[in-house]
PDB file of C-alpha atoms in Angstrom:
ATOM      1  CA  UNK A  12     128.869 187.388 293.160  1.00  0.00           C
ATOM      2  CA  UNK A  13     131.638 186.920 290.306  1.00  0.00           C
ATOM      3  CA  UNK A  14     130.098 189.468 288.567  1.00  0.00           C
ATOM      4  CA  UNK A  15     130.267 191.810 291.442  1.00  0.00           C
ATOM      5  CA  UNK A  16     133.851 191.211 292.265  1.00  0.00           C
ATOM      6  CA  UNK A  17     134.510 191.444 288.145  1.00  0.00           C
ATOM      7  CA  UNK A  18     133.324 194.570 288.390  1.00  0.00           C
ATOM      8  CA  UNK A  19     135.153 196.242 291.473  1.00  0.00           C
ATOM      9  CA  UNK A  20     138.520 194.689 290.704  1.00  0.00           C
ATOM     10  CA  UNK A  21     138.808 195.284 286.823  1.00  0.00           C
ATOM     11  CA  UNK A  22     139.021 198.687 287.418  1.00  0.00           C
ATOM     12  CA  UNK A  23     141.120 198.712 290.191  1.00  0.00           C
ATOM     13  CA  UNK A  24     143.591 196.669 288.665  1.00  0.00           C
ATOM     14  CA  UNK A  25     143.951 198.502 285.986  1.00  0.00           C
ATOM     15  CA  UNK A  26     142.645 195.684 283.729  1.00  0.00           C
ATOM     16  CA  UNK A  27     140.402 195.837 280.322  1.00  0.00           C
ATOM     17  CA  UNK A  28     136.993 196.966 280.656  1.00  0.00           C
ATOM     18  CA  UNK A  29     136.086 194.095 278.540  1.00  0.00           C
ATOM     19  CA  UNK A  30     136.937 191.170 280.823  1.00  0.00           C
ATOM     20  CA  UNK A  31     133.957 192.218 282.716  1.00  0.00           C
ATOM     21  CA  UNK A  32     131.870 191.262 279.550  1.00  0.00           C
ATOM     22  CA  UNK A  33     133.952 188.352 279.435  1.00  0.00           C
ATOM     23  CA  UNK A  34     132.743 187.207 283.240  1.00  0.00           C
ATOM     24  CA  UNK A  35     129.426 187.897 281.811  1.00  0.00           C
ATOM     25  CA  UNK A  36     129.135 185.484 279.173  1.00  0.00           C
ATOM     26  CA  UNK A  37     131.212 183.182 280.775  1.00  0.00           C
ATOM     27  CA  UNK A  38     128.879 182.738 283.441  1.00  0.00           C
ATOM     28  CA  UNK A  39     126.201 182.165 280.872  1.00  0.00           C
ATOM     29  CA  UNK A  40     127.732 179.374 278.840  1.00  0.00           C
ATOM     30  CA  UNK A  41     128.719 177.910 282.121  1.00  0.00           C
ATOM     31  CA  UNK A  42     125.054 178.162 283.460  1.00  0.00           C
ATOM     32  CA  UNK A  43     123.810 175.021 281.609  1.00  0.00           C
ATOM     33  CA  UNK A  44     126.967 173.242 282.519  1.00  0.00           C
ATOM     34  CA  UNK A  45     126.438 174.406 286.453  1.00  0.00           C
ATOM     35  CA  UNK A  46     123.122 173.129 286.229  1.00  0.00           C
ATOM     36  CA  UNK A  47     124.233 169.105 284.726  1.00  0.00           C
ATOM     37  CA  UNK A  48     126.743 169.046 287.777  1.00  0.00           C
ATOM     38  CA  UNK A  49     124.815 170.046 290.307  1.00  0.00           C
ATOM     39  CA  UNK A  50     122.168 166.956 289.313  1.00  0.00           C
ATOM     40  CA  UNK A  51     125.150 164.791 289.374  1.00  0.00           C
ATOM     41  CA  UNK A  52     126.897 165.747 292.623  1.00  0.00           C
ATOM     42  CA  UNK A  53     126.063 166.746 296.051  1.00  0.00           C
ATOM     43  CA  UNK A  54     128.243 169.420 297.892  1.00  0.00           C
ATOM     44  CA  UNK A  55     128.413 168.110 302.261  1.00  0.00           C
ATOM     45  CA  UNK A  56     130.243 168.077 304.679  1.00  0.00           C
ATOM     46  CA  UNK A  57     133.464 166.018 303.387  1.00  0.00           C
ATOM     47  CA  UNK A  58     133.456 167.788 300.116  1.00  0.00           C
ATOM     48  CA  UNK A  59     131.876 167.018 296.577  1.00  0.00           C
ATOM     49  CA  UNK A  60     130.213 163.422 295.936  1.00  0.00           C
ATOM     50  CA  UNK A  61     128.355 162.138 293.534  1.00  0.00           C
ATOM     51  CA  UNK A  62     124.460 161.456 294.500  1.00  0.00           C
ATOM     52  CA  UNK A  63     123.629 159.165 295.787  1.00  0.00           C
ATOM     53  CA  UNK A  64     120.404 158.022 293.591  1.00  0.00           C
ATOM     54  CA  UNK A  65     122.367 158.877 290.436  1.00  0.00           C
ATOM     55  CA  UNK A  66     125.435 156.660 291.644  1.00  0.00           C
ATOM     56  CA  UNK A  67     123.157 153.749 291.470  1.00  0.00           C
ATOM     57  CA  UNK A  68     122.256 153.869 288.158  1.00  0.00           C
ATOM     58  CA  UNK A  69     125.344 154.518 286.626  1.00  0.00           C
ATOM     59  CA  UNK A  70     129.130 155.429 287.072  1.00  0.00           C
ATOM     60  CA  UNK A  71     130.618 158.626 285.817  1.00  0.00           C
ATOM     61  CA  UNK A  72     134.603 158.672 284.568  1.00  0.00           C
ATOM     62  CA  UNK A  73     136.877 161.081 283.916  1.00  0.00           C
ATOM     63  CA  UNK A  74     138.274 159.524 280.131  1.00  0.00           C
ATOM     64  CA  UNK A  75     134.619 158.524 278.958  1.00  0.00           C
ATOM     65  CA  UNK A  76     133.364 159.991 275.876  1.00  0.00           C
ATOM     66  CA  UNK A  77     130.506 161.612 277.342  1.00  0.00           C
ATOM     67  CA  UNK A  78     132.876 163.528 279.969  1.00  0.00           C
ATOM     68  CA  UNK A  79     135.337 164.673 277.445  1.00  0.00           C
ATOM     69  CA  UNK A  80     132.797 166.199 274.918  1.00  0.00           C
ATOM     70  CA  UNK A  81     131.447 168.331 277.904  1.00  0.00           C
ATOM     71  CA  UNK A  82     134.920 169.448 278.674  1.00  0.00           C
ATOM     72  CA  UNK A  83     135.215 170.282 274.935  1.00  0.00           C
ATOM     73  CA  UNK A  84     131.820 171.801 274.706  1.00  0.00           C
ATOM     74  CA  UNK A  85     132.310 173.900 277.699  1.00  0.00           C
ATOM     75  CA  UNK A  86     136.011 174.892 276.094  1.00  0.00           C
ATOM     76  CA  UNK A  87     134.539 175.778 273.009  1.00  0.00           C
ATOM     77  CA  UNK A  88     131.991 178.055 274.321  1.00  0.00           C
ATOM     78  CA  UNK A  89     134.344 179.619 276.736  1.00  0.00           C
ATOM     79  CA  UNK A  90     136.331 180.661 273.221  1.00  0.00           C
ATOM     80  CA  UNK A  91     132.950 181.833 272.228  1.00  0.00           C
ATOM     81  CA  UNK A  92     132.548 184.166 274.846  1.00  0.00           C
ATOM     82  CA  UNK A  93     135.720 185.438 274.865  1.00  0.00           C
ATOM     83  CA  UNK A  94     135.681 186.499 271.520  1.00  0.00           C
ATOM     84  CA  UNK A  95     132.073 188.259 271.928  1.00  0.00           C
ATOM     85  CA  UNK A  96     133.540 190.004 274.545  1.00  0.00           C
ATOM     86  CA  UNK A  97     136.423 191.712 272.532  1.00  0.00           C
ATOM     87  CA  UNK A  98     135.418 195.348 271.309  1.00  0.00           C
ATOM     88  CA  UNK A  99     135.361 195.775 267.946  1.00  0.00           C
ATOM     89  CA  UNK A 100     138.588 196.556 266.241  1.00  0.00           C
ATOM     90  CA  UNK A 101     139.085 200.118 264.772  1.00  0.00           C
ATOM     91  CA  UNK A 102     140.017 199.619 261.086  1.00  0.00           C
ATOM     92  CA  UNK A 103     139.828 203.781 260.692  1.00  0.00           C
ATOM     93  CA  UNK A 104     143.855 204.307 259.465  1.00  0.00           C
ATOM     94  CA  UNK A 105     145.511 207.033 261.759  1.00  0.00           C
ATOM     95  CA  UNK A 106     148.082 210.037 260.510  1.00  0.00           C
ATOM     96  CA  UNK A 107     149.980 212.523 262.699  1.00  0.00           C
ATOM     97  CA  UNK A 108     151.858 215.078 261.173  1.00  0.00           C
ATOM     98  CA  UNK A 109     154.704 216.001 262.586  1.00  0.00           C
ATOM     99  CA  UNK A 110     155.817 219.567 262.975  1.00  0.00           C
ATOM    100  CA  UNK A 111     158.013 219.810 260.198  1.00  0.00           C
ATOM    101  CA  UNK A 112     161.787 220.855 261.271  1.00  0.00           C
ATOM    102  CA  UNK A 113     164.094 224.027 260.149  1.00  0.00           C
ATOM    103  CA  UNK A 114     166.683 223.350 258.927  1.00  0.00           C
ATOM    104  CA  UNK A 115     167.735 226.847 258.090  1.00  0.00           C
ATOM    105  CA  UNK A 116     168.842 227.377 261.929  1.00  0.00           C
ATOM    106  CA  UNK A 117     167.073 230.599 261.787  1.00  0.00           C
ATOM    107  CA  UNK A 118     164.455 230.187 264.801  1.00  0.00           C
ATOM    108  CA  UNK A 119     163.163 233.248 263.326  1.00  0.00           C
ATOM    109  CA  UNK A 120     161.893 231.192 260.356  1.00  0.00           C
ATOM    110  CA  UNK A 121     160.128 227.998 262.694  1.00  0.00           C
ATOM    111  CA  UNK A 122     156.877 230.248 261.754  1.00  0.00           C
ATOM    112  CA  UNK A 123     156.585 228.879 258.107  1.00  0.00           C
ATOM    113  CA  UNK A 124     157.529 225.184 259.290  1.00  0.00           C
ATOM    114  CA  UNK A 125     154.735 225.549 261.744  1.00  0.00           C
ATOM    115  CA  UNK A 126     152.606 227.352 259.560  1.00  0.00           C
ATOM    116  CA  UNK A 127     153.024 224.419 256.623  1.00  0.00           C
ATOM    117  CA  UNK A 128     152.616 221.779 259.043  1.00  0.00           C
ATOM    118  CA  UNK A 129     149.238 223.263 260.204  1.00  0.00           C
ATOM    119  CA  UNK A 130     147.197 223.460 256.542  1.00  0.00           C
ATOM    120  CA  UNK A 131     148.164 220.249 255.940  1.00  0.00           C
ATOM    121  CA  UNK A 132     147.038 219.134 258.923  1.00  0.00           C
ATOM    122  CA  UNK A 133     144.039 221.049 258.602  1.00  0.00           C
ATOM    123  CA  UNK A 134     143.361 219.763 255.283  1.00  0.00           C
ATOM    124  CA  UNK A 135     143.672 215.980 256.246  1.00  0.00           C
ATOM    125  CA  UNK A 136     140.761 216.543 259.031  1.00  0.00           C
ATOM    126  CA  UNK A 137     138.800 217.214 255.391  1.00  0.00           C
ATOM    127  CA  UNK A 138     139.045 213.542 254.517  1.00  0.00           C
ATOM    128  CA  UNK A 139     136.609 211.312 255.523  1.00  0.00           C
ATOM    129  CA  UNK A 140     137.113 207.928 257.182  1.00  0.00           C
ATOM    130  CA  UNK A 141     140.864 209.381 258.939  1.00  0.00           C
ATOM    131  CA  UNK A 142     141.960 209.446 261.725  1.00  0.00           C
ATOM    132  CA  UNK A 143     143.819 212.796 262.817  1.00  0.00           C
ATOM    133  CA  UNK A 144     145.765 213.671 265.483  1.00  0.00           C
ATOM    134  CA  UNK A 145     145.051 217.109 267.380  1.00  0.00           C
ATOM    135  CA  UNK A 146     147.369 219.390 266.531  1.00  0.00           C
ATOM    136  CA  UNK A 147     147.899 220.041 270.646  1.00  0.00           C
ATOM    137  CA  UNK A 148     148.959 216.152 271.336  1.00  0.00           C
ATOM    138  CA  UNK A 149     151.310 216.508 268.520  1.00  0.00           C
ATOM    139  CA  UNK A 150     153.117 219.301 269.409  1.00  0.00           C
ATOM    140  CA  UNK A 151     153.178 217.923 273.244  1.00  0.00           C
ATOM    141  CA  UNK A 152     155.658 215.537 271.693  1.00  0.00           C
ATOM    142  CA  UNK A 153     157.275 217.874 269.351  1.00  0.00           C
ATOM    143  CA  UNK A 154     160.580 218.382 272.042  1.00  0.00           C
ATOM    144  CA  UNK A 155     160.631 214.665 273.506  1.00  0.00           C
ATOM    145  CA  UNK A 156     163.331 213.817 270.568  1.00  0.00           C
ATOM    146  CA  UNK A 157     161.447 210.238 270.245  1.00  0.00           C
ATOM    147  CA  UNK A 158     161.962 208.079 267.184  1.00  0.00           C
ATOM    148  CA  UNK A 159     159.268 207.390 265.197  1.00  0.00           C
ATOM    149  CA  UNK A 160     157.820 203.924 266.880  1.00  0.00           C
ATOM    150  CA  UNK A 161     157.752 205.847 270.079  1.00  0.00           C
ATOM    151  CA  UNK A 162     155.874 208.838 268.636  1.00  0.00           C
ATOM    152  CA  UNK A 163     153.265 206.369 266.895  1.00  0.00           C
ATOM    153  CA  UNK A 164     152.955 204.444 270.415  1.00  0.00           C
ATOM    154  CA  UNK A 165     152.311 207.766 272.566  1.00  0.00           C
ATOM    155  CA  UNK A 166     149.913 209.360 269.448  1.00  0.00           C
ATOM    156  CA  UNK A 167     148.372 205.681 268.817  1.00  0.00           C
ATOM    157  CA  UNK A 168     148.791 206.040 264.947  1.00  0.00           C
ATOM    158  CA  UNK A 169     150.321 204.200 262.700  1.00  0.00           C
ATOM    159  CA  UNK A 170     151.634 206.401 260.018  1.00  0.00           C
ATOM    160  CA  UNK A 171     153.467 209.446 260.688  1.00  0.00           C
ATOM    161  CA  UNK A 172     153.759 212.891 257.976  1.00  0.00           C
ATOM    162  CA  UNK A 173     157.464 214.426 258.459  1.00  0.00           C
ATOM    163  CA  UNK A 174     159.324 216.664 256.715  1.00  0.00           C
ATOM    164  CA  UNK A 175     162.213 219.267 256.785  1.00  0.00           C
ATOM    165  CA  UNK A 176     162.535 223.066 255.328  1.00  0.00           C
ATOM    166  CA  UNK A 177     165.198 224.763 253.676  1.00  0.00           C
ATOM    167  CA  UNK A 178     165.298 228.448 253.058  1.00  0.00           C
ATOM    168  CA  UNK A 179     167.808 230.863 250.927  1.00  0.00           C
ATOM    169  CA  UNK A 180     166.498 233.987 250.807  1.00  0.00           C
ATOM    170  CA  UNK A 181     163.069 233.560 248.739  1.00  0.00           C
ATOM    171  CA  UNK A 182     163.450 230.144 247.157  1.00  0.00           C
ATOM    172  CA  UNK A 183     162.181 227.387 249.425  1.00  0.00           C
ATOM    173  CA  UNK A 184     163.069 223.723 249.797  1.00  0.00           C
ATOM    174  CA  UNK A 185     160.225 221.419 251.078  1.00  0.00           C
ATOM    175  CA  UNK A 186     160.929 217.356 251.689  1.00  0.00           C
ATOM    176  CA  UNK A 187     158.049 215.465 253.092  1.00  0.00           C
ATOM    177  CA  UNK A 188     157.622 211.552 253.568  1.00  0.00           C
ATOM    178  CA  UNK A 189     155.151 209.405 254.806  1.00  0.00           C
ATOM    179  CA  UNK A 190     156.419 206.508 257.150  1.00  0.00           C
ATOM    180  CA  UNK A 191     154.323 203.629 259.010  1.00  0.00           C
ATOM    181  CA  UNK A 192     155.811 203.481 261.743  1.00  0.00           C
ATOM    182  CA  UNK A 193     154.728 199.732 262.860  1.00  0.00           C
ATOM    183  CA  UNK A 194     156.998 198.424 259.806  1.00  0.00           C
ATOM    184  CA  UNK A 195     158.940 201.350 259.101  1.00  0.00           C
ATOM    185  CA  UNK A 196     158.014 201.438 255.684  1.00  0.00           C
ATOM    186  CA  UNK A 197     157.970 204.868 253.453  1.00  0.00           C
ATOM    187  CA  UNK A 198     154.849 205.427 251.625  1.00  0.00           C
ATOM    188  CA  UNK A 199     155.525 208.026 250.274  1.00  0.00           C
ATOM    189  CA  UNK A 200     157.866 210.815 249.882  1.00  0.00           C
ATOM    190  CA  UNK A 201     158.189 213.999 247.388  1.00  0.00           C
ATOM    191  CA  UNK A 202     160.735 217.263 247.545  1.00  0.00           C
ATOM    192  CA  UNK A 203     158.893 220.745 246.181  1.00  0.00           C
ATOM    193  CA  UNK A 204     161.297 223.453 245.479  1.00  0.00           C
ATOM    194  CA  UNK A 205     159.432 226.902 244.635  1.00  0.00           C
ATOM    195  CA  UNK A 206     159.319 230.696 246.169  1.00  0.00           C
ATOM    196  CA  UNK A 207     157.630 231.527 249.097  1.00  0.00           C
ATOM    197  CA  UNK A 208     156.054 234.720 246.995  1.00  0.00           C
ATOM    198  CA  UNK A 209     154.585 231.888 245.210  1.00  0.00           C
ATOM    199  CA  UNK A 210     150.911 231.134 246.586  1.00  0.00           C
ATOM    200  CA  UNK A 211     150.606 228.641 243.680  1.00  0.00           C
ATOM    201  CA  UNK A 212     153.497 227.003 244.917  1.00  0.00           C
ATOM    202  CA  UNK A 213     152.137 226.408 248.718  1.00  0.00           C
ATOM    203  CA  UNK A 214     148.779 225.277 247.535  1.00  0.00           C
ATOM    204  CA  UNK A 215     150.451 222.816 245.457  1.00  0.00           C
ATOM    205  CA  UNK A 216     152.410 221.714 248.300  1.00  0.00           C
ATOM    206  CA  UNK A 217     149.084 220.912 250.148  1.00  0.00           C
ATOM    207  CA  UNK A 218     147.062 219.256 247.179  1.00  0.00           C
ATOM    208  CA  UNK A 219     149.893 217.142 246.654  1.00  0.00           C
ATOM    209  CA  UNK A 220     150.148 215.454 250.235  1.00  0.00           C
ATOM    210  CA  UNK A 221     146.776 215.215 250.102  1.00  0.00           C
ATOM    211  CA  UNK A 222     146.126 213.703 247.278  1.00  0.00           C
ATOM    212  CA  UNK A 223     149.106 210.923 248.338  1.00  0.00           C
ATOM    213  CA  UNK A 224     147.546 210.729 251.060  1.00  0.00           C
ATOM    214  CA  UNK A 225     144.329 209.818 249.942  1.00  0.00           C
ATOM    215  CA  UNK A 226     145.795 207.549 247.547  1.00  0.00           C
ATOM    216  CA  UNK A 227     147.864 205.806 250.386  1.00  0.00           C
ATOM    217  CA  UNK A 228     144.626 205.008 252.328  1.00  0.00           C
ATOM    218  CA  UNK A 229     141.777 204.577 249.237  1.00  0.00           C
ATOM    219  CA  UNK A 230     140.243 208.441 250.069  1.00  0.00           C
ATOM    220  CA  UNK A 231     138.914 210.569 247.872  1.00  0.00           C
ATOM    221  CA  UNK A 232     140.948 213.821 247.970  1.00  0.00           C
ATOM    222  CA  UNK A 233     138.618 217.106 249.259  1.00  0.00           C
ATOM    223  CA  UNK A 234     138.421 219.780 246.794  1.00  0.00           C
ATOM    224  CA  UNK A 235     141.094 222.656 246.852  1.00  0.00           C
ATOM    225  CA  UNK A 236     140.201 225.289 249.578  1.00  0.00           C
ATOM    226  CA  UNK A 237     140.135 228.623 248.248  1.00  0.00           C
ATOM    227  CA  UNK A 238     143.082 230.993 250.276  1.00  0.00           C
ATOM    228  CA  UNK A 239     142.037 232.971 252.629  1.00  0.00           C
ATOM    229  CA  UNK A 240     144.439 235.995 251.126  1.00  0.00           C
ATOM    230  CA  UNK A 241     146.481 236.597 247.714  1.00  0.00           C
ATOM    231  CA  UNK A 242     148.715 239.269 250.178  1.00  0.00           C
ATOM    232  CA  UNK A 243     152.417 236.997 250.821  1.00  0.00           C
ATOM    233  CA  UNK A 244     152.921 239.909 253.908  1.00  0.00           C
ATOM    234  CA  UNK A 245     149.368 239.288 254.615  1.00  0.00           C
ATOM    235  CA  UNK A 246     149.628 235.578 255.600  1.00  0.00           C
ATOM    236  CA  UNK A 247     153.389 235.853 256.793  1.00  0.00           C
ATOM    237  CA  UNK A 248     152.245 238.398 259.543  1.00  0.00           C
ATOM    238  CA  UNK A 249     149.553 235.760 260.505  1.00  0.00           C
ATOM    239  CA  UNK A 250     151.582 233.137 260.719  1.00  0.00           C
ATOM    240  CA  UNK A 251     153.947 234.403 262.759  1.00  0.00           C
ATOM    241  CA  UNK A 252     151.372 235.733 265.141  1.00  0.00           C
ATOM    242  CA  UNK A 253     149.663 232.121 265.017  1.00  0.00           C
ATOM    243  CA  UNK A 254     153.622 231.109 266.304  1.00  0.00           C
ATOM    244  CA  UNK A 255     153.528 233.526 268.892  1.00  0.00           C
ATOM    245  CA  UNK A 256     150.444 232.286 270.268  1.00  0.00           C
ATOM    246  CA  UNK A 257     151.561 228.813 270.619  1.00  0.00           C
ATOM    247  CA  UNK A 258     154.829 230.187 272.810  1.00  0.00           C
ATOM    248  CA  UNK A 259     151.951 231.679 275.311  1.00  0.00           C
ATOM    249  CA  UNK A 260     152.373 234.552 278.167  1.00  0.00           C
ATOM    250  CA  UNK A 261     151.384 238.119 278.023  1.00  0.00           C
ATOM    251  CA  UNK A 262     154.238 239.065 276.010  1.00  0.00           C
ATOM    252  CA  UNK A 263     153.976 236.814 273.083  1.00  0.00           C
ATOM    253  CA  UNK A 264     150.628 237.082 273.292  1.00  0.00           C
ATOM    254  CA  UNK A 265     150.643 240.878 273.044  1.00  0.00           C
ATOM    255  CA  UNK A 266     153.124 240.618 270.052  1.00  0.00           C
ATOM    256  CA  UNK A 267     150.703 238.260 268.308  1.00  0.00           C
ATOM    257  CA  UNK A 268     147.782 240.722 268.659  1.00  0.00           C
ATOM    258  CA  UNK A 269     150.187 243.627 266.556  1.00  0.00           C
ATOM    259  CA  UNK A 270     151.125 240.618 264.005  1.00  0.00           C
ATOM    260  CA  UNK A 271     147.040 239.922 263.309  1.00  0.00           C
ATOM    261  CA  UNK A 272     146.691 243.312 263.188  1.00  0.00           C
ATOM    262  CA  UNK A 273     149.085 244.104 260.547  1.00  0.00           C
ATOM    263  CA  UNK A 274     148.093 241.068 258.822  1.00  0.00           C
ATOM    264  CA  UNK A 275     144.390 243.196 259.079  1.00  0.00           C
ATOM    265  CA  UNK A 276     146.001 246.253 257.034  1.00  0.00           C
ATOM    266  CA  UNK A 277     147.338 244.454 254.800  1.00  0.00           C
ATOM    267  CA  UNK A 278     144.177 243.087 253.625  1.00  0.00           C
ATOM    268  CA  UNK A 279     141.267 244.137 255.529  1.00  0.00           C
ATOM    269  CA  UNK A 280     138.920 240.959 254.481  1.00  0.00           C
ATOM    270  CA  UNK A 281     141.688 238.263 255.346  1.00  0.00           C
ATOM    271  CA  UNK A 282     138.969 236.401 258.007  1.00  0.00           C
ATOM    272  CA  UNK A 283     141.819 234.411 259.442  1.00  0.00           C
ATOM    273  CA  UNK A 284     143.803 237.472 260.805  1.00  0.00           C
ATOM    274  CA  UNK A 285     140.182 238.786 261.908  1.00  0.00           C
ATOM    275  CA  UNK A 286     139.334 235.555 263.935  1.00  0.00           C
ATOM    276  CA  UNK A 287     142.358 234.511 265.463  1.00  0.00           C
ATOM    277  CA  UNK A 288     143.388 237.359 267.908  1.00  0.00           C
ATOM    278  CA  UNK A 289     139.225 236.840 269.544  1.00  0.00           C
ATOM    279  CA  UNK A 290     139.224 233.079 269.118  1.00  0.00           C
ATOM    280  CA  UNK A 291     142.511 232.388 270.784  1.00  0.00           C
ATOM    281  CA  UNK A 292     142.739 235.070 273.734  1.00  0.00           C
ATOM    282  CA  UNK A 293     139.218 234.058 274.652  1.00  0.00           C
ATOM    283  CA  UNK A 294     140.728 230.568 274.733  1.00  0.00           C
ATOM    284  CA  UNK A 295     143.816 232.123 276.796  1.00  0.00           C
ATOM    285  CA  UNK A 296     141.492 233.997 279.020  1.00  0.00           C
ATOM    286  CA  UNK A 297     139.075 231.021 279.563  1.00  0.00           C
ATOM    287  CA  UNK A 298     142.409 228.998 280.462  1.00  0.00           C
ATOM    288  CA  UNK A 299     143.658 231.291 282.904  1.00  0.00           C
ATOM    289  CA  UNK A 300     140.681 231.847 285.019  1.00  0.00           C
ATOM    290  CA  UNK A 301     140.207 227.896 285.257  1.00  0.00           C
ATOM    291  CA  UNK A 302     143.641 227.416 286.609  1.00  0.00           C
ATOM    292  CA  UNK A 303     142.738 230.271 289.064  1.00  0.00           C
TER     293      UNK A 303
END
């Protein structure tokens, strides 16, 4: 019957699934115990007395020894219980990155923070034994202006990947840092100044977070990924089209199709440019008729 009720009002109440384990082995410890008392007492009619037969042979007290190391047994396997009960804890470290900001105040340029933001992030889901955030949850706190504790309680990490960009004309300023967020601590932290011409440049941007990274938590950093295109107008016309898409509607979606495009004659085998306009309208379409 406890169980029963366990299991109807744990729910309900908006309680941990485990307590209904924790009924569970509770009752069992207590099973043994349940079956001592019932040979020593009688339940009737003016309440709980000790039988009869058993009162004649001997007298039970509450301070005797016997009485107090059942009350201790009993305790002790209650502890027991409840610490079977408890799911196992999740020793995987956690990491959301966090769009990095513009500080250029050229909205035009929040492309190449977002774009930045997303191969790292796509590199760290490369390294084993981490957890990632989704780039979706992340951005679905991007505009909430939370501090950092706030952003690791809604993401349920405990580090957090920031940064900020500068921009005059082609030479680029990058600062990232790595911050747990439970103490507040910085981890680590590095400033990159280079062109954005410079492919070598960006890729070393991305091997070096994630090798800190890795370094931070005991991983073994992936290998480099190869670019997808040597073209700079190439891969700025696909990640501005990738920005587009995440602003949604017809029109920026239409104006992301043209940027993949053009990202398509600049280099014809660029597979990104080729997959994103069919991967994400299907996505877009999918979306739309669901809501309908």
């Amino acid at each position: 019957m406890l169980l029963q009720v366990a299991d109807a009002v744990v729910p309900a109440a908006g309680l941990p699934e485990w307590m209904v384990t924790f009924v569970l082995y509770l009752e069992m410890v207590g099973f043994p115990f349940a079956l001592v008392l019932s040979w020593m007492f009688d339940l009737t009619s003016k309440g709980v007395k000790q039988d009869q037969e058993d009162a004649a042979r001997r007298q039970y007290r509450l301070r005797s020894p016997a009485f107090m190391l059942v009350v201790a047994m009993f305790a002790g396997s209650s502890f027991v219980a409840y610490e079977m009960s408890q799911p196992p804890s999740d020793l995987t470290p956690s990491i959301a990155v966090i769009p990095f900001v513009n500080l250029t105040g050229d909205e035009n340029q929040d492309f190449l923070s977002d774009g930045i933001t997303e191969e790292i992030m796509n590199s760290l889901f490369r390294l084993k034994n981490l957890k990632v955030i989704a780039r979706t949850s992340v951005y679905a706190v991007k505009e909430l202006n939370l501090d950092l504790p706030e952003i690791g309680s809604r993401l349920g990490v405990e580090n957090v990947l920031e940064g900020n960009l500068q921009i005059n004309e082609d030479v680029v300023r990058l600062a990232i840092r790595m911050i747990n967020v439970v103490t507040g601590d910085r981890l680590w932290g590095e400033t990159f100044d280079g062109k954005l011409s410079d492919f070598e440049f960006q890729d070393h941007v991305t091997q070096s977070v994630i090798e800190a990274v890795s370094s931070v938590f005991g991983r073994a950093p992936p290998p480099v990924k190869k670019a997808a295109t040597r073209e700079v107008l190439a891969r700025e016309h696909f990640l501005r089209g990738r920005y587009y898409l995440e602003q949604r509607g017809s029109e920026n979606m239409q104006r992301a199709a043209e940027l993949f495009q053009q990202a398509i004659d600049v280099d014809s085998l660029y597979s990104q440019a080729w997959a994103a306009p069919c991967t994400d309208r299907c996505l877009w379409q999918l979306s739309r008729s669901a809501w309908r």
